[in-house]
Coordinates of C-alpha atoms in Angstrom, one line a residue:
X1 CA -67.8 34.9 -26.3
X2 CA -65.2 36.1 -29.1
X3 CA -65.2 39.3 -30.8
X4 CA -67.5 40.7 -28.3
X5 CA -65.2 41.8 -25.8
X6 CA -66.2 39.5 -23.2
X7 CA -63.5 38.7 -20.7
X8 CA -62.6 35.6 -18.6
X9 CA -61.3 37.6 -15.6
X10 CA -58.3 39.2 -14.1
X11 CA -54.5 38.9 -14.3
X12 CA -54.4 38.5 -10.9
X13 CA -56.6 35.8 -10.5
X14 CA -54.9 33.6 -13.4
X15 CA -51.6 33.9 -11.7
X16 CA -53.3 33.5 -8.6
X17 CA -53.6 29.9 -10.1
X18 CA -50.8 29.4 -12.2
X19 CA -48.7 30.2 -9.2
X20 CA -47.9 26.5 -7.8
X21 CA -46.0 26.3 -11.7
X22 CA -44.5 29.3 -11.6
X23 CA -41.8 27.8 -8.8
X24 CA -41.8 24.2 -10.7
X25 CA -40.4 25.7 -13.7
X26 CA -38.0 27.7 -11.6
X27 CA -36.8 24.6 -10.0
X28 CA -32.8 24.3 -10.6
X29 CA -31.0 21.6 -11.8
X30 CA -31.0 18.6 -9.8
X31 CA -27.1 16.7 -9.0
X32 CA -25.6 13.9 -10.7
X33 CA -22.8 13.4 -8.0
X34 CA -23.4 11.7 -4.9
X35 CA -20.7 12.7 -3.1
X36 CA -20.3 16.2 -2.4
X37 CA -17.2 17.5 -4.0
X38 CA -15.1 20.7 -4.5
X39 CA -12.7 21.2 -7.8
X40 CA -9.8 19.6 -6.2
X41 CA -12.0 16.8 -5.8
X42 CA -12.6 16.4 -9.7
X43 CA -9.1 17.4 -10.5
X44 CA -7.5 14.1 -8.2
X45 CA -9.9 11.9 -10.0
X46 CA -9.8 13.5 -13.5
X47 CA -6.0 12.8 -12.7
X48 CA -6.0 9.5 -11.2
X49 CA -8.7 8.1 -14.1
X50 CA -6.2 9.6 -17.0
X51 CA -3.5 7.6 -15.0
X52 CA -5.1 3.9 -14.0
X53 CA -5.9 2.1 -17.3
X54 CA -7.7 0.0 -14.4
X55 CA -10.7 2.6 -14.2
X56 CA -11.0 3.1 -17.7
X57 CA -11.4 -0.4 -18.9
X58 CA -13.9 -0.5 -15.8
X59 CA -15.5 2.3 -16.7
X60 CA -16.0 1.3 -20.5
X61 CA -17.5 -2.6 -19.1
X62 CA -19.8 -1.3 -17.2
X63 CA -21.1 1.7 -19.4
X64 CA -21.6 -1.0 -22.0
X65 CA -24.5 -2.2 -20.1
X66 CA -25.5 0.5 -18.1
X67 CA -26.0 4.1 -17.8
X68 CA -24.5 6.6 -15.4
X69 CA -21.3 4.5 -14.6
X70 CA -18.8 7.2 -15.0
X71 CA -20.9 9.5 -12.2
X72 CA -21.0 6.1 -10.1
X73 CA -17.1 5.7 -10.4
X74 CA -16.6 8.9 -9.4
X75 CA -18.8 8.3 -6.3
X76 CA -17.3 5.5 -5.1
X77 CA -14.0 6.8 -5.9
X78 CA -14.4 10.1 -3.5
X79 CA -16.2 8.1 -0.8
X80 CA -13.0 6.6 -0.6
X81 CA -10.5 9.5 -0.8
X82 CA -11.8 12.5 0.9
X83 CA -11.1 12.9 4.4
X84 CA -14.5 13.8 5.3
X85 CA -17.5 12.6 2.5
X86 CA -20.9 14.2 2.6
X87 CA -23.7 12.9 0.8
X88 CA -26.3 14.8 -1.0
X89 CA -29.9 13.9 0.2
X90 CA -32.0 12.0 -1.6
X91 CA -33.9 15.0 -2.5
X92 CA -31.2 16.9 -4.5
X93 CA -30.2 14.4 -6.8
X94 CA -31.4 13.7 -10.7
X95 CA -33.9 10.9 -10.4
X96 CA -31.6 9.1 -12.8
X97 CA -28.9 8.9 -10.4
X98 CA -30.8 7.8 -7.3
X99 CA -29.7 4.1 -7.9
X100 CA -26.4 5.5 -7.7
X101 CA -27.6 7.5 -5.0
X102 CA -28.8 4.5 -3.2
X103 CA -25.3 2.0 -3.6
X104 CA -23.1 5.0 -2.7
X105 CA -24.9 5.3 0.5
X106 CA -25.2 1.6 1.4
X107 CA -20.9 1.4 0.9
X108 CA -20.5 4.7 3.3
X109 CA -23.0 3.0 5.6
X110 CA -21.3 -0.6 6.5
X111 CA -19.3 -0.8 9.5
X112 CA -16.0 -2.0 7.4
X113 CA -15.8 1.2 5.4
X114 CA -13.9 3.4 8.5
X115 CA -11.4 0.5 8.1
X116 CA -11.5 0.9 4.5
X117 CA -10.8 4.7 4.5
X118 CA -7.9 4.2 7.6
X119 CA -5.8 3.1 4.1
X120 CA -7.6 5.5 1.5
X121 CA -8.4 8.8 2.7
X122 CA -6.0 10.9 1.1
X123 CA -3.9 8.4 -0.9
X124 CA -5.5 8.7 -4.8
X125 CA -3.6 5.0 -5.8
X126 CA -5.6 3.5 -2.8
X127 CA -8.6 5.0 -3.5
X128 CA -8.8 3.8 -7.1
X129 CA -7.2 -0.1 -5.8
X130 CA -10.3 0.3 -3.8
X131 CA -12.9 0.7 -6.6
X132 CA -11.3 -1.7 -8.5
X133 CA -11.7 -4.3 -5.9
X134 CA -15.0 -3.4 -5.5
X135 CA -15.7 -3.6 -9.3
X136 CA -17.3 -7.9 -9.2
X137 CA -19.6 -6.3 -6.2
X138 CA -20.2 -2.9 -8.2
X139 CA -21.6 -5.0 -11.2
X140 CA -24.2 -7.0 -8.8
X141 CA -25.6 -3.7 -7.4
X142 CA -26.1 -2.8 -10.7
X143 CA -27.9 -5.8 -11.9
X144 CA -29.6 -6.0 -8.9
X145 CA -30.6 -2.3 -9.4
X146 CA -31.6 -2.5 -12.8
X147 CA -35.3 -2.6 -13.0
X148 CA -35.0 0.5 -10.4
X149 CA -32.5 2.5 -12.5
X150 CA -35.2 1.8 -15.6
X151 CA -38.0 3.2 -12.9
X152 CA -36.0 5.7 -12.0
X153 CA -35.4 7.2 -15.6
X154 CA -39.3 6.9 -16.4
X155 CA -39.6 9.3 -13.2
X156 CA -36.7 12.0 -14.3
X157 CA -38.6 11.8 -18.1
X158 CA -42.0 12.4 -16.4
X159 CA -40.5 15.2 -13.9
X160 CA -38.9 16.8 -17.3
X161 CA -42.2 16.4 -18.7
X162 CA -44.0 18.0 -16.0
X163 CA -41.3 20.9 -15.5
X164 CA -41.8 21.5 -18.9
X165 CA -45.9 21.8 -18.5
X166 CA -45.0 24.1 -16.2
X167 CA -43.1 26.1 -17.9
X168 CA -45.5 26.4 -20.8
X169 CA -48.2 27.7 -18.1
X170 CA -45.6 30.3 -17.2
X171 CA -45.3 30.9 -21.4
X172 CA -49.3 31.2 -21.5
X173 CA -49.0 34.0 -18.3
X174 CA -46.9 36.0 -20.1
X175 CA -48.8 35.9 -23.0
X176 CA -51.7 37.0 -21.2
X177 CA -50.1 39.8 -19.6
X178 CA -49.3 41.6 -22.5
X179 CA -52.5 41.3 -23.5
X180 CA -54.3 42.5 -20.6
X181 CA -56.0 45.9 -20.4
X182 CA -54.9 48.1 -18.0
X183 CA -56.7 47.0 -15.5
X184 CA -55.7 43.9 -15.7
X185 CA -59.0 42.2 -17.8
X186 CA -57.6 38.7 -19.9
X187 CA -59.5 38.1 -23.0
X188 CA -60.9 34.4 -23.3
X189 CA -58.9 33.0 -25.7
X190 CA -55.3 34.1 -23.4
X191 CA -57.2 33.0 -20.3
X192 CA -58.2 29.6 -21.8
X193 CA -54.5 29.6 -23.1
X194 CA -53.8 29.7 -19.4
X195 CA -56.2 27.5 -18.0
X196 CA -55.4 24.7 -20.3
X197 CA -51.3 24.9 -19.6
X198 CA -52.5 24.9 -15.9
X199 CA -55.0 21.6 -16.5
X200 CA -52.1 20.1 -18.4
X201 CA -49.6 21.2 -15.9
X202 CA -51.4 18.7 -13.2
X203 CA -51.9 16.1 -15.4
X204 CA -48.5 15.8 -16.1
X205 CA -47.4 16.2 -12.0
X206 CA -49.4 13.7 -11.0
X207 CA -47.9 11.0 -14.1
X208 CA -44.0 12.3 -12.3
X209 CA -46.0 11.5 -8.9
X210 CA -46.7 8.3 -10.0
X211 CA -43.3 8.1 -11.6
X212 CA -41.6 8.5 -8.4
X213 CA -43.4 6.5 -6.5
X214 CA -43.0 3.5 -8.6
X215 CA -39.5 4.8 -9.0
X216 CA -39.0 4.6 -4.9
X217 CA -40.7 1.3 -4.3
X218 CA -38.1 -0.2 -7.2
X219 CA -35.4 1.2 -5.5
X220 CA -36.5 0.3 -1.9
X221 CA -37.0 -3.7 -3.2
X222 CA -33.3 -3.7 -4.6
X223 CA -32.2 -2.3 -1.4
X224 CA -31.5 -5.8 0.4
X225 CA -29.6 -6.7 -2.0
X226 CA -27.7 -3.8 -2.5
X227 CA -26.1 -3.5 1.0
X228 CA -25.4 -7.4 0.3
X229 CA -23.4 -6.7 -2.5
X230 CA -22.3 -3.0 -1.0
X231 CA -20.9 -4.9 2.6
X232 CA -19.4 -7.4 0.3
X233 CA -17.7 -5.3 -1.6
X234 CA -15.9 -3.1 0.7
X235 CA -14.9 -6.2 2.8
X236 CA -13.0 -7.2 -0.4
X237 CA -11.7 -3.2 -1.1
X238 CA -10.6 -3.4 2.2
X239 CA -8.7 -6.5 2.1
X240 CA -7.2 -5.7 -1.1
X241 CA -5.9 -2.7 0.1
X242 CA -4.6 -3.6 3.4
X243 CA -2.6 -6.8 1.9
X244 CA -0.8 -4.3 -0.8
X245 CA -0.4 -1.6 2.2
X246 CA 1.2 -4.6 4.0
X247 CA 2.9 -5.7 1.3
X248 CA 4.9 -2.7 0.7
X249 CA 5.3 -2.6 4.7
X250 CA 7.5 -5.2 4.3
X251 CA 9.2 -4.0 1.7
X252 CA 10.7 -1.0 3.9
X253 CA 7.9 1.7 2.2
X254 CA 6.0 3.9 4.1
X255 CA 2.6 5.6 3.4
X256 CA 4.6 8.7 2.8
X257 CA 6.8 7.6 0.1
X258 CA 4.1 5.6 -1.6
X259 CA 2.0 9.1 -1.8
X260 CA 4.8 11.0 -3.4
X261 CA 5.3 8.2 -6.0
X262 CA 3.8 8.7 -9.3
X263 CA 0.7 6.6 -9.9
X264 CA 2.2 4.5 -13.2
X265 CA 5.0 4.0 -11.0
X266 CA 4.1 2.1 -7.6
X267 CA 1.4 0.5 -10.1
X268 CA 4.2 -1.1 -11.2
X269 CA 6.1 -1.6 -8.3
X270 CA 2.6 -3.0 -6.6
X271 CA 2.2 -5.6 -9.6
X272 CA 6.2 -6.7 -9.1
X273 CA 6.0 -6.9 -5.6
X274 CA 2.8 -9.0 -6.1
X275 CA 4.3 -11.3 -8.5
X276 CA 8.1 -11.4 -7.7
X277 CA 10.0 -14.8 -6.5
X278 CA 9.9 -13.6 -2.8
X279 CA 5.9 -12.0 -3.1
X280 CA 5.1 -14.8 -1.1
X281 CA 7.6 -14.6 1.7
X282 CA 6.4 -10.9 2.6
X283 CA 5.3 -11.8 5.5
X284 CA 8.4 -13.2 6.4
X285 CA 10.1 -10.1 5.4
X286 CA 7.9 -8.4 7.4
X287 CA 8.2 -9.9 10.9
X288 CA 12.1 -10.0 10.2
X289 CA 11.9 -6.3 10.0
X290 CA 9.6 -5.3 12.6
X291 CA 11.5 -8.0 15.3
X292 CA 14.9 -6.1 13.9
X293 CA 13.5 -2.2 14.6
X294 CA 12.3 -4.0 18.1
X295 CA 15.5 -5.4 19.0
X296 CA 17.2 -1.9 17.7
X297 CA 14.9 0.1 20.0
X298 CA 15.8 -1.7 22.9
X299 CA 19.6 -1.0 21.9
X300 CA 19.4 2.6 21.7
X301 CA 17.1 3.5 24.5
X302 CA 20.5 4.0 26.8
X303 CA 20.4 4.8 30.9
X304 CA 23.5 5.5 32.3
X305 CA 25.3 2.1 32.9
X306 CA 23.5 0.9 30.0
X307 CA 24.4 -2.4 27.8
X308 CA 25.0 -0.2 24.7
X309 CA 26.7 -2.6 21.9
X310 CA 29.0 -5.4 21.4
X311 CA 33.3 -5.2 21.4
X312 CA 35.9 -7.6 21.6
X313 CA 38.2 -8.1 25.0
X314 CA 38.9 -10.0 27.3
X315 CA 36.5 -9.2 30.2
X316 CA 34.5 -11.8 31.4
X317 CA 31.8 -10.3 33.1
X318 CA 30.5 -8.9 29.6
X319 CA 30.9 -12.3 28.1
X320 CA 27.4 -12.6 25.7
X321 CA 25.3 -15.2 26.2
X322 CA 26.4 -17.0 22.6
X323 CA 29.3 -16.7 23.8
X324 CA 29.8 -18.1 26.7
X325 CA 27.6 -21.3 25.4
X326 CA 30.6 -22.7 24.1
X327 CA 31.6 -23.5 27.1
X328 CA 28.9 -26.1 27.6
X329 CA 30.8 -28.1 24.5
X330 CA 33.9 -29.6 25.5
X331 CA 35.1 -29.3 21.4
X332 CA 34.6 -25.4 21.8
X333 CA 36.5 -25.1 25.3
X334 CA 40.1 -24.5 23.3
X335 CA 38.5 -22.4 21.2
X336 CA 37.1 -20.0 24.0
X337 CA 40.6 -20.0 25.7
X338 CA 42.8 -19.0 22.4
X339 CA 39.9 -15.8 22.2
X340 CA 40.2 -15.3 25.8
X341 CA 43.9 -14.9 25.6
X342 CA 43.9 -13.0 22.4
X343 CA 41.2 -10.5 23.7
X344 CA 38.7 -11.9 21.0
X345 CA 35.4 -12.7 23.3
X346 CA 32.9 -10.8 22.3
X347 CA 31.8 -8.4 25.0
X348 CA 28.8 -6.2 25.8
X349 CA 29.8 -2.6 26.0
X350 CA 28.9 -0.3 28.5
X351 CA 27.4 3.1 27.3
X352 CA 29.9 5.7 27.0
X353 CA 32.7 3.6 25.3
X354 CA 33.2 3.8 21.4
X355 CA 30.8 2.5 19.1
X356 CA 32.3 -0.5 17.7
X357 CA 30.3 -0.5 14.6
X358 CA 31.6 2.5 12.0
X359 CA 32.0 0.8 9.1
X360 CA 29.5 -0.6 6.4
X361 CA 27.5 -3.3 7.2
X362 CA 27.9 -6.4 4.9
X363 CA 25.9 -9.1 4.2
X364 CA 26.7 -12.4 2.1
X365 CA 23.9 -14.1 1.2
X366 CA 24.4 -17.4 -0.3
X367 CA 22.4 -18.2 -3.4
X368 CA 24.0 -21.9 -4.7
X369 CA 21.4 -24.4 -5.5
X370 CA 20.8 -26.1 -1.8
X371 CA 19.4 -22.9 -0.9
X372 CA 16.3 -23.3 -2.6
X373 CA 15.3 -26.1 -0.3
X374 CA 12.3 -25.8 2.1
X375 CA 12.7 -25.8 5.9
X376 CA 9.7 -26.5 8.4
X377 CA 6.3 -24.2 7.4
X378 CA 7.6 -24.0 3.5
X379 CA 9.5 -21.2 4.2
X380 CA 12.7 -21.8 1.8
X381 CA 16.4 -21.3 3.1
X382 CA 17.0 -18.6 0.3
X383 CA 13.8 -16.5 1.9
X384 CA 14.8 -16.8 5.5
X385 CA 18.8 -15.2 4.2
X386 CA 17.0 -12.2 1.9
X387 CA 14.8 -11.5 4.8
X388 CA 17.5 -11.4 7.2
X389 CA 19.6 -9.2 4.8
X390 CA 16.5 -6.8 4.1
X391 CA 16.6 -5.9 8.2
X392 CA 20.1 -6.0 8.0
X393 CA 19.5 -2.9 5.3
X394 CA 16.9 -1.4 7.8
X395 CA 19.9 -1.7 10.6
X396 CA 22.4 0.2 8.5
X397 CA 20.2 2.8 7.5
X398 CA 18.9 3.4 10.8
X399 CA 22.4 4.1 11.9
X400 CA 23.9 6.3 9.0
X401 CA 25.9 3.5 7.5
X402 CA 26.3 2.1 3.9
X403 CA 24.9 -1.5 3.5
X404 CA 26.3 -3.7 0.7
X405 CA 24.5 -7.1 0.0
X406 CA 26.7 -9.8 -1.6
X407 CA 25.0 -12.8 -3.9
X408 CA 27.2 -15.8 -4.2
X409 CA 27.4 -19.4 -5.1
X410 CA 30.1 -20.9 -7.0
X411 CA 33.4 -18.9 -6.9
X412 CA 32.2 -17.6 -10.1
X413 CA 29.4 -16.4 -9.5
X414 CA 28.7 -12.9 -7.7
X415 CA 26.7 -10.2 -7.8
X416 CA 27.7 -6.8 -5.5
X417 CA 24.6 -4.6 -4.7
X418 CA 25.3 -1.8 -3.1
X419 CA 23.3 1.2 -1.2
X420 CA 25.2 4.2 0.4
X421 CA 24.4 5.9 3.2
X422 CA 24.0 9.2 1.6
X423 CA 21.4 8.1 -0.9
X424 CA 18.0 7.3 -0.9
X425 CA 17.5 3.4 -1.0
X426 CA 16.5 2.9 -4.2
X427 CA 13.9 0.3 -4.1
X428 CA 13.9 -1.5 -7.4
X429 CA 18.0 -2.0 -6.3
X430 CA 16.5 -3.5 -2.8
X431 CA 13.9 -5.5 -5.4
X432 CA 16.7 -7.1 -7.6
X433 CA 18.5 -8.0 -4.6
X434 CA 15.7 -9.9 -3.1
X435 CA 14.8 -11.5 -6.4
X436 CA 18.2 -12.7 -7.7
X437 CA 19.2 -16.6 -7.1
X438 CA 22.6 -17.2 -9.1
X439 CA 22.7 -20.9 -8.6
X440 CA 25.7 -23.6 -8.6
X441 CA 27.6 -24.8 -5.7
X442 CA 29.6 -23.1 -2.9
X443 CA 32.4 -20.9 -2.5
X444 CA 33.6 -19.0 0.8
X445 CA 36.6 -17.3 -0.6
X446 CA 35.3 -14.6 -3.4
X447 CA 32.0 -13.3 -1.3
X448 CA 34.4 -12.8 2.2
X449 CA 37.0 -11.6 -0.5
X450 CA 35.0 -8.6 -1.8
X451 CA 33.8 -7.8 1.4
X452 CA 37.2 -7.2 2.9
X453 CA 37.9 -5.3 -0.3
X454 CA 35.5 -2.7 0.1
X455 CA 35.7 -2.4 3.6
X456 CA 39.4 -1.2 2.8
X457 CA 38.0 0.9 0.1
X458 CA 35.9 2.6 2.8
X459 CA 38.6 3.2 5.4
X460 CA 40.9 3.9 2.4
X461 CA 38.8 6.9 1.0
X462 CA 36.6 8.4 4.7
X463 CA 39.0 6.6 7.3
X464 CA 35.9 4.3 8.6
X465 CA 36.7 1.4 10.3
X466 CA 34.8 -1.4 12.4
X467 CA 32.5 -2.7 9.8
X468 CA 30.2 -5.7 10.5
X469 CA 29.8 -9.2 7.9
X470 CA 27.3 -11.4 7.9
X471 CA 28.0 -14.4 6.3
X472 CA 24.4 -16.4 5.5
X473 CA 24.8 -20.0 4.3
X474 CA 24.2 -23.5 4.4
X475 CA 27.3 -25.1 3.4
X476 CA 30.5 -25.7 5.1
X477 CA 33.2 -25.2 1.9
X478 CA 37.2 -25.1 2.3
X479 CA 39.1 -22.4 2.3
X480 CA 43.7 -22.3 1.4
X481 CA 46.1 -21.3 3.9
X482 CA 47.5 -18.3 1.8
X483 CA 44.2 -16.9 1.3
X484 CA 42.9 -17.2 5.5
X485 CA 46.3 -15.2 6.1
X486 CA 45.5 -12.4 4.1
X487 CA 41.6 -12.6 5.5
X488 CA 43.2 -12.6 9.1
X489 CA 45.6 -10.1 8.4
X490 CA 42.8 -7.4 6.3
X491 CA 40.7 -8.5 9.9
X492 CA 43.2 -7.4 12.0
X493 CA 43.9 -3.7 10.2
X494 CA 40.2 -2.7 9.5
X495 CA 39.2 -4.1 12.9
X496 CA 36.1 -5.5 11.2
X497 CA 33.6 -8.1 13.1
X498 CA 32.0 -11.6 10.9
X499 CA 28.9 -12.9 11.9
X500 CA 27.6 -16.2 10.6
X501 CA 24.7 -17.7 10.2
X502 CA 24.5 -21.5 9.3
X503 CA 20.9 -22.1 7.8
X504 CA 19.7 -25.9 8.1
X505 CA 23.4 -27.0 8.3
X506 CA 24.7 -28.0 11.5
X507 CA 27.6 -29.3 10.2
X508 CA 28.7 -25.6 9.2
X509 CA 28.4 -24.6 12.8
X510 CA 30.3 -27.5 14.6
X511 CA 33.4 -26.6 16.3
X512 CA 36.6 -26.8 13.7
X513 CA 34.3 -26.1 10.6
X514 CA 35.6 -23.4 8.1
X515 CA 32.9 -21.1 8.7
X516 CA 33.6 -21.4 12.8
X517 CA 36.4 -20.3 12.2
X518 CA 36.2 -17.5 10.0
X519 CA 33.1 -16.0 12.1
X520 CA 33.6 -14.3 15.8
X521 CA 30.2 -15.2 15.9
X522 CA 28.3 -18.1 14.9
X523 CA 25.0 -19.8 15.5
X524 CA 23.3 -22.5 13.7
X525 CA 19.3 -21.5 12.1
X526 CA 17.0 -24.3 12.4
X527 CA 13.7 -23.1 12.5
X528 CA 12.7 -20.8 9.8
X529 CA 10.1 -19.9 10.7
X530 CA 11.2 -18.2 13.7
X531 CA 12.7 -14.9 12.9
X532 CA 13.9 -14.5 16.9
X533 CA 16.4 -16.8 16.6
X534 CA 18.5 -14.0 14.8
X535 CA 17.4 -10.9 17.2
X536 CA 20.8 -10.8 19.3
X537 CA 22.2 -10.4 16.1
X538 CA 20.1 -6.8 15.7
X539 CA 21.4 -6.0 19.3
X540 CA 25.2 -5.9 18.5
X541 CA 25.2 -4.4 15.3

């Protein structure tokens, strides 16, 4: 053959061949993700990532010793957000990504990750607390899944390799065609071109063959131990997510509020919450509320003829039970008689009579030194009061009326937080009220002082009346004549009710104490545990 003219055959048979390459090299581009995902998808976690300094350090850790992190993050970030994740098949994605491929899948596949996404799907802050929970677990799939990731490159170089034989076998083709005759007779040398690009072509597919296969057996031996580390890590995500989600339960914030809050800003409210002076007593603060809205329900779920409220009278057939338990202590009998005759019992009242309380509701918490002292379970005095007071917010919001919480100790010390009716609670207020502890000793007068003040200021400026104080303490302190006049007589014109609560001090709850006789209504906490022992209290206010 050469200058002679001889040929090596038609076109037609030379693409006849070359046709198996001709689709290899139009082969698309294979996906990095494994989660299926739309533009808003990328937009919440471009967001989120710009927002959680979390995910970034993460991200920078783990790219430090391996490749594809970022694409991995992403994964395990949508798993967890979207309401409904799809993943690609196996087949679709970049060889390079198949370990991610392969940990993405085990996460989505243990049975805890429904119970995961119950608290993520849809919340961006949960889903990113949930891949950094998951980050101790997300580094042992990755070192368990190295030697597979390594495999699994060698495969994507060896399928570039062979795409990009078969691309040249396309490049020899069209070489050939424009050099064939018209009817369609290839001269040797383009026809060898061809045949040699084809030759190479297999060559080169069997290597990303072999490539994949190794590839696939790496990945199927670090399997094991990926769902290991995949189960154990959302188990932990899960956890972690559901304590915070609880956590900020018991602060009085719902999944609703949370989701409108900017991501910097319930980061930080998650991290004080975590680490405040009560972050240990949420739980406390938690059944206190949900036994408060329990008691409330049963209030307001009237029939006609219904037990409604609480008033004062004279009635004794709607005598309360606390009530009419003085009468089993012979110290207290005088004491029920002068309320009898003065119309001071306090009574249920029946549903259609006015609702006694109009006013604010107050509570004075007392903060002195003795109320840092453990009670049975380890549940401090000072906890049981601020958890009491945090339902006793819940109460007044529930019923459209302003809640002021007073701090006292010594007759110096005081601090007035207070939250109107007409404004949203404003939760770091609610935080600083929980977290403040003045110190000292004891002083009845100022707190019970300021709390008649501003009930006047409130009848004073919208003509509300019947407001409700709670006085929480575990002291017993004197009070001066002069002083108890003017209480009794502010009592009588704003019409106002005092509750008391005497925490670990019994002596603060005999009959003749200063607080017994301040308070319409009085009972002694022993157990602090026990968050019932104030629910009657939730019924009458």
């Amino acid at each position: 053959m050469g200058e002679t003219g001889e040929t090596a055959g038609k076109l037609g048979e030379l693409a006849g061949r070359a046709g198996k390459w001709l689709s290899l090299s139009a082969a698309g581009d294979r996906h990095t993700a494994a989660v299926v995902m739309d533009r808003f998808d990328r937009i919440a976690w471009r967001d989120t990532y710009e927002q959680s300094a979390g995910l970034r350090e993460l991200d920078e850790e783990l790219n430090a010793r391996h490749d594809y992190t970022a694409d991995l993050l992403t994964d395990v970030f949508l798993a967890a957000y979207k309401v409904s994740p799809r993943l690609r098949e196996r087949a679709e994605m970049d060889p390079s990504r198949l370990a991610n491929h392969q940990a993405v899948t085990s996460l989505m596949e243990s049975l805890e990750f429904a119970e995961l996404r119950r608290e993520t799907a849809g919340d961006p802050y949960a889903a990113a607390m949930a891949v950094l929970a998951q980050a101790a677990a997300l580094r042992r799939m990755l070192e368990r899944s190295r030697d597979a990731q390594e495999q699994a490159e060698q495969s994507e170089r060896a399928q570039q390799d062979a795409e990009g034989a078969a691309t040249a076998v396309v490049e020899a083709l069209q070489r050939a065609a424009e050099d064939a005759s018209e009817d369609g007779t290839v001269q040797v040398p383009a026809a060898d071109a061809v045949q040699q690009a084809i030759e190479a072509a297999q060559v080169a597919e069997a290597a990303a063959q072999q490539a994949a296969q190794a590839a696939a057996q790496a990945l199927a031996a670090a399997a094991p131990g990926v769902r290991t580390a995949a189960r154990q890590a959302v188990v932990k995500a899960a956890e972690a997510v559901r304590e915070e989600a609880a956590l900020m339960r018991a602060w009085g914030m719902g999944p609703g509020e949370l989701e409108r809050m900017p991501f910097d800003q319930r980061a930080r409210l998650a991290e004080r919450l975590r680490t405040g002076r009560l972050a240990q007593w949420a739980e406390l603060i938690g059944r206190f509320r949900q036994m408060a809205a329990g008691e409330r329900a049963r209030k307001v779920e009237n029939a006609t003829g219904e037990l409604v409220g609480v008033t004062l009278g004279n009635d004794l057939s709607r005598v309360i039970p606390s009530e009419l338990a003085g009468l089993g202590v012979p110290e207290l009998r005088a004491v029920f008689a002068a309320r009898y005759a003065a119309g001071e019992l306090m009574l249920y009242e029946s549903q259609g009579e006015q609702t006694t309380g109009r006013g604010a509701i107050i509570a004075c918490v007392d903060t002195s030194h003795s109320m840092y002292m453990e009670g049975p379970g380890g549940v401090t005095r000072e906890a049981w009061a601020k958890a009491c007071a945090l339902a006793l917010l819940d109460q007044a919001r529930h019923a459209g009326r302003d809640f002021v919480g007073i701090l006292f100790s010594s007759a110096d010390k005081i601090q007035v937080f207070r939250f109107p009716a007409d404004r949203p609670t404003d939760v770091y207020g609610v935080l600083d009220f929980a977290e403040t502890f003045l110190g000292g000793g004891t002083s009845y007068q100022r707190p019970l002082t300021v709390a008649s003040d501003l009930l006047a200021e409130e009848f004073n400026d919208a003509a509300r009346e019947r407001g409700d104080i709670v006085m929480i303490t575990d002291d017993e302190c004197g009070v001066t004549e002069e002083w108890t006049r003017g209480w009794n007589d502010a009592k009588h014109r704003l019409g106002f009710r005092v509750f008391g609560m005497a925490i670990g001090a019994p002596g603060a709850a005999e009959a003749g104490s200063v607080l017994e006789a301040l308070c319409d209504n009085l009972r002694a906490i022993e157990d602090l545990t026990d968050v019932h022992a104030a629910a009657d209290l939730f019924r009458v206010i």
